[in-house]
Amino acid sequence: MSIPDPIREEDLIRSRQRGRARVMAILLGAFVILVFAISIAKIRAGMPH
């Protein structure tokens, strides 16, 4: 049995962290767009025609 290479293990951990960071960035961006769209819709609904 071989001992796991700590450098490879660290690279694996970093790649997982990068993947999670990308998902969180996408979710945060989607949330910002959603809040912006709702704000615009509310502003337009409040305007007299």
Coordinates of N, CA and C in Angstrom, one line a residue:
M1 N 0.8 -1.2 0.0 CA 0.0 0.0 0.0 C 0.9 1.2 0.0
S2 N 0.5 2.2 -0.8 CA 1.3 3.4 -0.9 C 0.7 4.5 0.0
I3 N 1.5 5.4 0.4 CA 1.1 6.6 1.2 C 0.6 7.6 0.2
P4 N -0.6 8.2 0.4 CA -1.1 9.2 -0.5 C -0.2 10.4 -0.6
D5 N 0.0 10.9 -1.8 CA 0.8 12.1 -2.0 C 0.1 13.3 -1.5
P6 N 0.7 14.0 -0.5 CA 0.1 15.2 0.1 C -0.2 16.3 -0.9
I7 N 0.7 16.4 -1.9 CA 0.5 17.5 -2.9 C -0.8 17.2 -3.8
R8 N -0.9 15.9 -4.2 CA -2.1 15.6 -5.0 C -3.4 15.7 -4.1
E9 N -3.3 15.3 -2.8 CA -4.5 15.5 -2.0 C -4.8 16.9 -1.8
E10 N -3.8 17.8 -1.7 CA -4.1 19.2 -1.5 C -4.7 19.8 -2.8
D11 N -4.2 19.3 -4.0 CA -4.8 19.8 -5.2 C -6.2 19.4 -5.3
L12 N -6.5 18.2 -4.9 CA -7.9 17.7 -4.9 C -8.8 18.5 -4.0
I13 N -8.3 18.9 -2.9 CA -9.1 19.7 -1.9 C -9.3 21.1 -2.5
R14 N -8.2 21.7 -3.1 CA -8.3 23.0 -3.7 C -9.3 23.0 -4.9
S15 N -9.3 21.9 -5.7 CA -10.2 21.9 -6.9 C -11.7 21.8 -6.4
R16 N -11.9 21.1 -5.3 CA -13.3 21.0 -4.7 C -13.7 22.4 -4.2
Q17 N -12.8 23.1 -3.6 CA -13.1 24.4 -3.0 C -13.4 25.4 -4.2
R18 N -12.6 25.3 -5.3 CA -12.9 26.1 -6.4 C -14.2 25.8 -7.0
G19 N -14.6 24.6 -7.1 CA -15.9 24.2 -7.6 C -17.0 24.7 -6.7
R20 N -16.9 24.6 -5.4 CA -17.9 25.2 -4.5 C -18.0 26.7 -4.6
A21 N -16.8 27.3 -4.8 CA -16.8 28.8 -4.9 C -17.5 29.2 -6.2
R22 N -17.3 28.5 -7.2 CA -18.0 28.8 -8.5 C -19.5 28.7 -8.3
V23 N -20.0 27.6 -7.7 CA -21.4 27.4 -7.5 C -22.0 28.6 -6.6
M24 N -21.2 28.9 -5.6 CA -21.7 30.0 -4.7 C -21.7 31.4 -5.5
A25 N -20.8 31.6 -6.3 CA -20.7 32.8 -7.1 C -21.9 32.9 -8.1
I26 N -22.2 31.8 -8.7 CA -23.4 31.7 -9.6 C -24.7 31.9 -8.8
L27 N -24.8 31.3 -7.7 CA -26.0 31.5 -6.9 C -26.2 32.9 -6.4
L28 N -25.1 33.5 -6.0 CA -25.1 34.9 -5.5 C -25.5 35.8 -6.7
G29 N -24.9 35.6 -7.8 CA -25.2 36.4 -9.0 C -26.7 36.3 -9.4
A30 N -27.2 35.1 -9.3 CA -28.6 34.8 -9.7 C -29.5 35.5 -8.6
F31 N -29.1 35.5 -7.4 CA -29.9 36.2 -6.3 C -29.9 37.7 -6.6
V32 N -28.8 38.3 -6.9 CA -28.7 39.7 -7.2 C -29.5 40.1 -8.4
I33 N -29.5 39.3 -9.4 CA -30.3 39.6 -10.6 C -31.8 39.5 -10.3
L34 N -32.2 38.5 -9.5 CA -33.6 38.3 -9.0 C -34.0 39.5 -8.2
V35 N -33.2 40.0 -7.3 CA -33.6 41.1 -6.5 C -33.7 42.4 -7.4
F36 N -32.8 42.5 -8.3 CA -32.8 43.7 -9.2 C -34.1 43.6 -10.1
A37 N -34.5 42.5 -10.6 CA -35.6 42.3 -11.5 C -36.9 42.6 -10.7
I38 N -37.0 42.1 -9.4 CA -38.1 42.4 -8.6 C -38.2 43.9 -8.3
S39 N -37.1 44.5 -8.0 CA -37.1 46.0 -7.8 C -37.6 46.8 -9.0
I40 N -37.2 46.4 -10.1 CA -37.6 47.1 -11.4 C -39.1 46.9 -11.6
A41 N -39.6 45.6 -11.3 CA -41.0 45.4 -11.5 C -41.8 46.2 -10.5
K42 N -41.4 46.3 -9.3 CA -42.1 47.1 -8.3 C -42.1 48.5 -8.7
I43 N -41.0 49.0 -9.1 CA -40.9 50.5 -9.5 C -41.9 50.7 -10.7
R44 N -41.9 49.9 -11.7 CA -42.8 50.0 -12.8 C -44.3 49.9 -12.4
A45 N -44.6 49.0 -11.5 CA -45.9 48.8 -11.0 C -46.4 50.0 -10.3
G46 N -45.5 50.8 -9.6 CA -45.9 52.0 -8.9 C -46.1 53.2 -9.7
M47 N -45.6 53.2 -11.0 CA -45.7 54.3 -11.8 C -47.1 54.5 -12.5
P48 N -47.6 55.7 -12.5 CA -48.9 55.9 -13.2 C -48.7 55.8 -14.7
H49 N -49.7 55.2 -15.4 CA -49.6 55.1 -16.8 C -50.0 56.3 -17.5

